Amino acid sequence: MSIDNTLPASGDAARERVADRELVTIYEISKILTAPLDFHTGARQLLAVLTAHLGMRHGLIALVQGDGRLHVFGATGAVFAGSPAVLDADQGLFGQVLKSNSPVVVPDIAREPLFVGQDRQGRDGVALLAVPIRDGRRAIGLLSVDRPPEDNRPVRYERDVRILTLVANLLGQSWRLHRKIAEEREAHRQETRRLKTQLKGRYRVDNVVGMSKRMQEVLADVHQAAPGHATVLLRGESGTGKEAIAHAIHYLSPRAKSPFVKVNCAALPETLLESELFGHEKGAFTGATSERKGRFELAEGGTLFLDEIGDITPTFQAKLLRVLQEHEFERVGGNKTLKADFRLVAATNRNLEEMVQKGEFRADLYFRLNVVTLFLPALRERKDDIPLLVEHFLARFNKDNDRAVALEAEAMDLLLHCNWPGNVRELQNCIERAATMTRSDHIRADDLRCFKGQCFSSMLLNAEQNRCTPGGSFLAPPHPAGQPSAPPTFPIAMPPRHHPAAPKNGDDRDDGEFPPAGDGGIAGIPEREQLVAAMEKCGWVQAKAARLLNLTPRQIGYALKKHRIPVKRL
């Protein structure tokens, strides 16, 4: 049923019903235009709402594109459904709307000379209303609907024109937003292509994503060390990609056609680890029903990767030392000496130098492992690689799940401001979680946990840093890149922590690293009274308080914990 625009002045109740229906219509349309839909889908749903709520029979939404012609983005009804997808923007009624930049009302289409032939068929007494869609003051398209006759009563169209003008304004704002997002996405794609072009001629490894200066230094060292036979020790935080680098060393070496065998030393107790590496003879222990080759034998001619080597016990360290020195060993329960030709690549996230000083790691094994040492940077030290990593993880997710999920610019900006204590592994999990849970094909900022204050990785980072010796960490090389270092003396001191240059403005602040509760204030973080006042003003909604104080939701969440402020549930 359509709106009765001929109500008498005394029909207050009827006018209220009409106003309520119009308000509901605008509300439903605003929900459609703010939903994460493509513009074509939103336009079609909008016309369906106008038809259902306001009784407008036919509808058309068209926008002027780069070729200067009107492109139809949505159409409903028997008349417009068969219209061509591209219309002339200079001729007819639609051209008149665009040129005048004002609404046009045709009370009876059958009597309008601008409509001929099929345009008039079945439309006796039907009115047509067309309003411009504007970008600022300029008409960029139009919204057109049909109004069927109202029981032979005279109809005033002022109310319809006002409603359609409001809807057209919402359409114009939505189109600007979609166009901005598309432009940002295209700029991101071009930047990614530019970065990939820059990679040509640089050091590259197929299974490693990274073009930042720090990663290029690592990949240069990988290409330099891979052709040799020396033992390689990979150092870095958990999740920095040590296993991927180990694979790269193997496949860039002359041993690439031979096996790559890996063992996680932290995943097995000492007795099982010994059997796993050395193998065992039949009857060596309960359950040893047959002879079994160990990983040293299986890696014959290839590469053996020992991950988390800093977690092996002192007893097993002595057994491992002989194998690394002589490449000779005996199976568990056997007395025959076997030889194996393998290249060792080891990895650890532990501070071996500190362990040597405490007597927890053998010094001779340390020097045997510390031949070629590669330090892998944490993700927070190579944030230039985050866009490439995100694209890589999304491409893998889309391929595995047959989807086409993309990341919006605001979400990317949020990712670039995180510290990522879990490094590349944490970023991968974050992208996979957001892509899985988003209800559209776009990952927005509010799809990420840190936007909602539900990510506590910055506190994990601080806890990890507090476990280290003050002023030092084994994760960074002892001297800046390009500067020679003097040979270490024993006992070995921990290399100093790498400190990146301090940010010069608030936009580049490292928003996850704050002092623990009880420390003095820090620039940009509000004092307790200011924070409580902001939270009270915003109804204890952390995202609103963050915008009020020009902070990120992560910072607000940490500041609340720093000052031990309980969050009120209103």
XYZ file of C-alpha atoms in Angstrom:
570
model
C 0.000 0.000 0.000
C 1.322 3.407 -0.922
C 1.353 6.540 1.175
C -1.751 8.683 0.961
C -0.459 12.124 0.141
C -3.987 13.609 0.051
C -4.705 13.465 3.782
C -6.840 16.290 5.146
C -5.364 18.697 7.632
C -7.383 17.132 10.444
C -5.976 13.626 9.883
C -3.282 13.871 12.586
C -3.257 10.147 13.354
C -2.962 9.237 9.675
C -0.128 11.712 9.184
C 1.675 10.189 12.156
C 1.363 6.745 10.576
C 2.757 8.086 7.336
C 5.650 9.779 9.155
C 6.402 6.582 11.091
C 6.467 4.563 7.868
C 8.827 7.068 6.272
C 11.106 7.010 9.323
C 11.251 3.212 9.238
C 12.040 3.372 5.517
C 14.963 5.772 6.064
C 16.230 3.593 8.913
C 16.161 0.431 6.790
C 17.877 2.223 3.905
C 20.608 3.598 6.188
C 21.285 0.058 7.443
C 21.646 -1.167 3.869
C 24.015 1.625 2.841
C 26.235 1.223 5.922
C 26.457 -2.564 5.593
C 29.650 -4.032 4.048
C 27.989 -4.720 0.683
C 29.101 -3.870 -2.821
C 27.288 -0.839 -4.228
C 25.284 -2.826 -6.794
C 23.820 -5.097 -4.114
C 23.032 -2.159 -1.840
C 21.289 -0.283 -4.669
C 19.037 -3.228 -5.491
C 18.120 -3.754 -1.823
C 17.388 -0.032 -1.415
C 14.924 -0.068 -4.313
C 13.243 -3.131 -2.851
C 12.721 -1.234 0.441
C 11.200 1.745 -1.397
C 8.846 -0.605 -3.221
C 7.791 -2.495 -0.087
C 7.486 0.431 2.344
C 6.392 3.381 0.220
C 4.481 1.653 -2.562
C 6.761 2.894 -5.364
C 6.358 0.445 -8.198
C 9.423 0.808 -10.419
C 12.867 2.130 -9.561
C 16.238 2.930 -11.108
C 19.598 4.027 -9.691
C 22.180 5.187 -12.231
C 25.519 6.985 -11.899
C 27.690 8.820 -14.414
C 30.976 6.967 -14.906
C 34.269 7.807 -16.560
C 32.859 7.454 -20.079
C 30.345 10.249 -19.377
C 27.339 7.917 -19.630
C 24.805 6.749 -17.052
C 25.559 3.249 -15.776
C 22.662 1.423 -14.122
C 23.633 0.128 -10.651
C 20.182 -1.070 -9.619
C 16.765 -1.497 -11.228
C 13.472 -2.982 -10.107
C 10.101 -3.472 -11.776
C 9.011 -4.628 -15.203
C 9.805 -1.315 -16.895
C 13.377 -0.716 -15.739
C 14.420 -4.356 -15.354
C 14.841 -4.599 -19.124
C 16.647 -1.285 -19.477
C 20.145 -1.280 -20.915
C 22.988 -1.193 -18.419
C 24.254 2.081 -19.934
C 22.044 5.108 -20.690
C 22.552 8.421 -22.453
C 23.258 11.113 -19.865
C 22.416 13.999 -22.218
C 19.005 13.055 -23.643
C 15.503 12.640 -22.296
C 14.170 13.114 -18.807
C 17.272 11.706 -17.129
C 19.467 14.154 -19.002
C 17.175 16.964 -17.834
C 17.623 15.897 -14.192
C 21.429 15.873 -14.513
C 21.595 19.203 -16.355
C 19.242 21.036 -13.997
C 20.654 19.280 -10.882
C 17.145 19.364 -9.430
C 14.197 16.963 -9.026
C 11.778 16.390 -11.893
C 8.194 15.181 -11.451
C 6.103 13.877 -14.361
C 2.462 13.529 -13.111
C 1.402 11.258 -15.985
C 3.973 9.372 -18.021
C 1.438 8.538 -20.733
C 1.051 12.256 -21.490
C 4.740 13.147 -21.331
C 6.281 13.705 -24.815
C 9.740 12.655 -23.550
C 8.395 9.100 -23.205
C 7.595 7.186 -26.361
C 6.757 3.643 -27.368
C 7.285 1.039 -24.662
C 8.084 3.692 -22.054
C 4.344 4.561 -21.982
C 2.886 1.054 -22.115
C 0.975 0.108 -18.976
C 1.787 3.414 -17.286
C -1.440 5.407 -17.771
C -1.873 7.797 -14.865
C 1.484 6.747 -13.368
C 3.729 9.525 -12.139
C 7.514 9.445 -12.380
C 9.768 11.135 -9.825
C 13.494 11.551 -10.456
C 15.954 13.246 -8.086
C 19.690 13.842 -8.597
C 22.374 11.983 -6.648
C 24.994 14.551 -5.752
C 28.682 14.551 -4.916
C 28.932 17.845 -3.113
C 26.956 20.217 -5.323
C 27.520 18.311 -8.559
C 24.950 15.829 -9.916
C 26.657 12.461 -10.468
C 23.580 10.314 -11.035
C 19.902 9.969 -10.321
C 17.282 8.016 -8.400
C 14.010 7.469 -10.303
C 10.765 5.776 -9.158
C 7.203 5.390 -10.376
C 4.245 6.488 -8.253
C 0.966 4.677 -9.177
C -2.328 6.641 -9.091
C -4.070 7.156 -5.734
C -7.768 6.251 -6.223
C -8.319 9.096 -8.714
C -7.591 11.683 -6.047
C -5.224 14.588 -6.705
C -1.747 13.841 -5.355
C 0.814 16.224 -3.974
C 4.364 14.974 -4.552
C 6.284 17.313 -2.218
C 6.560 14.680 0.497
C 7.746 11.996 -1.958
C 10.351 14.347 -3.406
C 11.679 15.169 0.083
C 11.989 11.495 0.982
C 13.663 10.600 -2.327
C 16.056 13.564 -2.010
C 17.096 12.357 1.436
C 17.631 8.831 0.078
C 19.628 10.235 -2.865
C 21.864 12.160 -0.432
C 22.527 8.935 1.473
C 23.315 7.237 -1.849
C 25.789 9.984 -2.727
C 27.590 9.605 0.602
C 27.679 5.822 0.245
C 29.054 6.111 -3.309
C 31.837 8.439 -2.137
C 32.747 5.971 0.595
C 32.793 2.978 -1.784
C 34.849 4.948 -4.302
C 37.349 5.977 -1.599
C 37.714 2.392 -0.440
C 38.212 1.232 -4.026
C 40.844 3.928 -4.598
C 42.687 2.975 -1.406
C 42.545 -0.698 -2.345
C 43.913 0.080 -5.801
C 46.647 2.251 -4.281
C 47.522 -0.641 -1.977
C 47.691 -3.042 -4.936
C 49.904 -0.633 -6.860
C 52.167 -0.198 -3.852
C 52.401 -3.956 -3.471
C 53.283 -4.312 -7.157
C 55.869 -1.560 -6.760
C 57.424 -3.341 -3.780
C 57.477 -6.621 -5.696
C 59.146 -4.852 -8.616
C 61.751 -3.489 -6.227
C 62.429 -7.041 -5.107
C 63.677 -7.932 -8.581
C 67.415 -8.037 -8.412
C 67.356 -8.331 -4.634
C 67.858 -11.444 -2.596
C 64.733 -13.560 -2.652
C 63.683 -16.897 -1.189
C 60.505 -18.520 -2.459
C 59.073 -19.493 0.934
C 60.113 -16.286 2.761
C 58.160 -13.020 2.400
C 60.155 -9.881 3.131
C 61.612 -6.863 1.383
C 62.532 -4.671 4.359
C 66.150 -3.732 4.911
C 66.492 -6.081 7.881
C 65.108 -9.055 5.959
C 67.196 -8.276 2.917
C 70.288 -8.464 5.132
C 69.122 -11.853 6.437
C 68.371 -13.174 2.935
C 71.743 -11.942 1.707
C 73.393 -13.947 4.506
C 71.247 -16.979 3.586
C 72.416 -16.846 -0.022
C 76.010 -16.454 1.170
C 75.918 -19.314 3.682
C 73.745 -21.832 1.799
C 76.335 -23.135 -0.732
C 78.787 -24.108 2.050
C 78.802 -26.965 4.542
C 79.253 -25.034 7.787
C 76.819 -25.428 10.683
C 74.226 -22.634 10.788
C 72.651 -21.368 14.007
C 69.405 -19.400 13.625
C 68.599 -16.976 16.452
C 65.370 -15.093 16.961
C 62.105 -14.852 18.842
C 59.474 -17.508 18.470
C 57.456 -17.054 15.289
C 60.076 -15.158 13.273
C 60.336 -17.861 10.612
C 63.437 -19.820 11.611
C 62.104 -23.038 10.085
C 61.366 -21.266 6.791
C 64.942 -19.944 6.721
C 66.250 -23.442 7.466
C 64.268 -24.756 4.479
C 65.714 -21.961 2.335
C 69.294 -22.809 3.356
C 68.695 -26.441 2.419
C 67.083 -25.793 -0.972
C 69.712 -23.226 -1.938
C 72.530 -25.619 -1.091
C 74.110 -28.453 -3.122
C 72.181 -30.839 -0.819
C 68.792 -29.695 -2.151
C 68.009 -33.067 -3.791
C 68.737 -34.956 -0.555
C 66.428 -35.179 2.504
C 65.573 -32.264 4.768
C 64.940 -33.795 8.192
C 63.662 -31.725 11.121
C 63.327 -32.452 14.827
C 61.801 -30.277 17.542
C 64.070 -30.897 20.505
C 61.634 -29.306 22.964
C 58.773 -31.624 22.001
C 60.388 -34.891 23.183
C 61.797 -36.066 26.527
C 65.471 -36.973 26.585
C 65.015 -40.761 26.218
C 62.690 -40.436 23.223
C 64.831 -37.709 21.679
C 67.902 -39.970 21.860
C 66.038 -42.798 20.130
C 64.598 -40.360 17.581
C 68.001 -38.950 16.612
C 70.288 -41.958 17.002
C 67.834 -44.738 16.192
C 67.678 -48.023 18.131
C 68.375 -51.716 17.757
C 65.767 -54.425 18.128
C 65.186 -55.199 21.813
C 67.029 -52.080 23.038
C 64.063 -51.287 25.296
C 60.482 -52.328 25.860
C 58.558 -51.802 22.666
C 61.635 -51.826 20.400
C 60.343 -54.733 18.299
C 62.464 -53.900 15.273
C 65.542 -52.003 14.207
C 64.917 -48.327 13.469
C 67.050 -45.706 11.791
C 67.466 -42.371 13.534
C 67.234 -38.882 12.089
C 71.007 -38.672 11.659
C 70.881 -41.619 9.267
C 67.715 -40.409 7.544
C 69.420 -37.069 6.812
C 72.262 -38.797 4.942
C 73.569 -36.425 2.276
C 71.032 -33.759 3.240
C 70.267 -31.309 6.041
C 69.278 -31.962 9.655
C 67.317 -29.150 11.314
C 67.312 -29.199 15.122
C 64.734 -26.708 16.329
C 64.740 -25.403 19.940
C 68.194 -26.783 20.534
C 68.547 -24.596 23.617
C 66.021 -26.826 25.422
C 68.017 -30.074 25.427
C 69.325 -31.374 28.758
C 73.029 -31.158 29.778
C 73.301 -34.959 29.566
C 72.072 -35.038 26.001
C 74.297 -32.074 25.117
C 77.373 -34.274 25.742
C 76.000 -37.010 23.457
C 75.165 -34.531 20.748
C 78.602 -32.902 20.871
C 80.399 -36.043 19.722
C 78.063 -36.490 16.745
C 78.607 -32.897 15.646
C 82.390 -33.163 15.964
C 82.973 -36.585 14.392
C 79.661 -37.322 12.607
C 79.851 -40.721 14.349
C 77.292 -42.311 16.687
C 75.823 -45.606 17.900
C 72.170 -46.541 17.941
C 70.469 -47.015 21.285
C 71.193 -50.581 22.398
C 73.882 -51.055 19.746
C 77.688 -51.055 19.775
C 78.378 -50.518 16.091
C 79.747 -47.097 15.180
C 77.880 -45.477 12.302
C 78.854 -42.470 10.234
C 76.473 -39.935 8.747
C 76.999 -37.163 6.221
C 74.635 -34.329 7.041
C 74.665 -30.577 7.398
C 73.373 -29.222 10.687
C 71.077 -26.216 10.924
C 70.002 -25.436 14.499
C 67.599 -22.852 15.860
C 66.741 -21.421 19.254
C 64.903 -18.552 20.868
C 66.868 -18.981 24.103
C 69.755 -16.835 25.346
C 72.563 -19.367 24.931
C 75.213 -16.971 26.230
C 73.365 -16.531 29.518
C 72.792 -20.283 29.740
C 76.530 -20.890 29.262
C 77.327 -18.471 32.078
C 74.854 -20.255 34.378
C 76.224 -23.691 33.461
C 72.983 -24.746 31.766
C 74.543 -25.120 28.308
C 77.944 -26.579 27.489
C 80.451 -24.012 26.275
C 82.095 -26.483 23.858
C 78.717 -27.303 22.283
C 77.930 -23.579 22.074
C 81.122 -22.920 20.097
C 80.461 -25.972 17.933
C 77.038 -24.619 17.006
C 78.034 -20.957 16.742
C 79.789 -21.186 13.355
C 77.508 -19.209 11.035
C 74.916 -17.349 13.096
C 71.934 -15.587 11.544
C 69.779 -13.242 13.632
C 66.162 -13.085 12.464
C 64.486 -9.739 13.239
C 61.208 -9.543 15.121
C 58.206 -8.440 13.064
C 58.007 -5.136 14.983
C 61.514 -4.384 13.652
C 60.461 -4.891 10.024
C 56.943 -3.485 9.792
C 57.494 -2.627 6.122
C 56.901 -6.320 5.440
C 53.446 -6.429 7.062
C 51.462 -5.471 3.890
C 53.256 -8.158 1.869
C 52.710 -10.749 4.609
C 49.026 -9.850 4.903
C 48.564 -10.196 1.138
C 50.364 -13.556 1.237
C 48.215 -14.908 4.090
C 44.968 -13.637 2.550
C 45.841 -15.187 -0.813
C 46.456 -18.524 0.897
C 43.212 -18.233 2.911
C 41.160 -17.324 -0.167
C 42.606 -20.229 -2.122
C 41.969 -22.747 0.669
C 38.447 -21.494 1.407
C 37.325 -20.411 -2.084
C 36.679 -16.841 -0.956
C 37.771 -13.343 -2.000
C 38.433 -11.581 1.311
C 40.305 -8.253 1.200
C 41.676 -5.987 3.931
C 40.478 -2.402 4.236
C 42.955 0.445 4.626
C 41.933 1.293 8.204
C 42.485 -2.323 9.260
C 45.931 -2.292 7.645
C 46.786 0.903 9.521
C 45.810 -0.813 12.769
C 47.997 -3.835 11.973
C 50.957 -1.548 11.283
C 50.647 -0.057 14.774
C 50.753 -3.415 16.589
C 53.954 -4.770 18.151
C 53.396 -8.469 17.322
C 55.213 -10.260 20.161
C 54.177 -13.497 18.442
C 55.770 -12.183 15.247
C 54.830 -13.610 11.834
C 52.987 -16.548 13.373
C 50.780 -14.184 15.384
C 50.077 -12.041 12.310
C 49.121 -15.128 10.320
C 46.716 -16.267 13.047
C 45.246 -12.756 13.313
C 44.551 -12.573 9.564
C 43.116 -16.082 9.442
C 40.862 -15.385 12.438
C 39.585 -12.087 11.013
C 39.043 -13.561 7.531
C 37.140 -16.500 9.013
C 34.880 -14.435 11.258
C 34.087 -11.501 8.952
C 30.568 -11.670 7.569
C 31.523 -9.913 4.354
C 34.407 -9.977 1.888
C 36.160 -7.084 3.602
C 38.144 -7.157 6.848
C 37.451 -3.880 8.603
C 39.236 -2.407 11.613
C 36.430 -3.489 13.943
C 36.893 -7.103 12.788
C 40.280 -7.161 14.557
C 40.529 -8.053 18.222
C 42.816 -5.167 19.106
C 40.169 -2.696 17.921
C 37.811 -4.112 20.556
C 40.468 -4.173 23.275
C 40.506 -7.993 23.267
C 44.150 -8.429 22.259
C 46.687 -8.485 25.074
C 49.801 -9.209 23.044
C 51.439 -5.946 24.168
C 51.386 -7.208 27.765
C 52.946 -10.477 26.618
C 55.674 -8.447 24.940
C 56.370 -6.510 28.133
C 56.450 -9.710 30.173
C 58.939 -11.229 27.734
C 61.118 -8.129 27.859
C 61.037 -8.063 31.670
C 62.417 -11.619 31.721
C 65.532 -10.455 29.883
C 68.555 -8.960 31.520
C 68.088 -5.162 31.758
C 69.389 -3.453 28.664
C 70.107 -6.605 26.741
C 68.598 -9.295 24.570
C 70.114 -12.021 22.464
C 67.633 -11.372 19.674
C 69.583 -8.611 17.970
C 73.183 -8.739 16.734
C 75.681 -7.188 19.157
C 76.686 -4.468 16.680
C 74.715 -2.451 14.117
C 74.638 -3.911 10.641
C 77.678 -3.044 8.625
C 80.000 -2.465 11.608
C 82.674 -5.014 12.448
C 82.488 -6.687 15.833
C 85.376 -7.764 18.007
C 85.604 -11.493 18.807
C 83.790 -12.320 22.048
C 85.645 -13.244 25.204
C 84.491 -15.891 27.650
C 82.445 -15.751 29.844
C 80.223 -14.414 27.090
C 78.231 -11.270 27.846
C 74.778 -10.834 26.402
C 74.738 -8.597 23.327
C 72.918 -5.314 23.878
C 69.267 -5.012 22.891
C 68.579 -3.457 19.541
C 66.666 -0.212 20.076
C 64.956 1.191 16.962
C 65.016 4.921 16.472
C 62.542 6.761 18.673
C 59.411 7.965 16.859
C 59.316 11.623 15.975
C 55.586 12.141 16.102
C 52.476 10.670 17.623
C 51.458 8.855 14.444
C 54.517 6.627 14.591
C 54.348 5.848 18.289
C 54.868 2.259 19.350
C 51.515 1.846 21.012
C 52.082 -1.441 22.732
C 55.115 -0.846 24.939
C 54.295 0.854 28.222
C 55.895 0.576 31.663
C 54.219 -1.716 34.194
C 51.851 -0.314 36.776
C 53.589 1.899 39.277
C 55.934 3.535 36.794
C 55.777 7.210 36.049
C 53.651 8.703 33.294
C 54.499 8.285 29.650
C 53.955 10.804 26.876
C 50.531 10.445 25.264
C 49.107 8.163 27.977
C 46.592 9.932 30.258
C 46.876 10.078 34.011
C 44.335 8.159 36.089
C 41.962 11.099 36.651
C 41.954 12.075 32.970
C 41.375 8.479 31.924
C 38.468 7.979 34.360
C 36.871 11.264 33.220
C 37.104 10.222 29.559
C 35.634 6.783 30.269
C 32.759 8.326 32.255
C 32.031 10.753 29.435
C 31.972 7.942 26.862
C 29.784 5.601 28.925
C 32.765 3.297 29.610
C 33.070 2.391 25.929
C 36.808 2.002 25.374
C 36.732 2.644 21.614
C 34.959 6.003 22.126
C 37.351 6.991 24.908
C 40.283 6.120 22.639
C 39.011 8.492 19.948
C 38.367 11.206 22.534
C 41.937 10.976 23.867
C 43.492 10.465 20.399
C 44.758 7.001 21.361
C 44.294 3.505 20.024
C 41.932 0.984 21.708
C 45.004 -1.077 22.576
C 46.517 1.855 24.457
C 43.274 2.518 26.329
C 43.058 -1.139 27.362
C 46.608 -1.118 28.612
C 46.203 2.224 30.382
C 43.178 0.873 32.281
C 45.229 -2.090 33.448
C 48.210 0.138 34.236
C 46.123 2.309 36.558
C 44.112 -0.704 37.822
C 40.805 0.898 36.844
C 37.899 -1.584 36.866
C 35.717 -1.227 33.762
C 32.088 -0.503 34.610
C 29.357 -2.432 32.819
C 26.480 -0.029 32.133
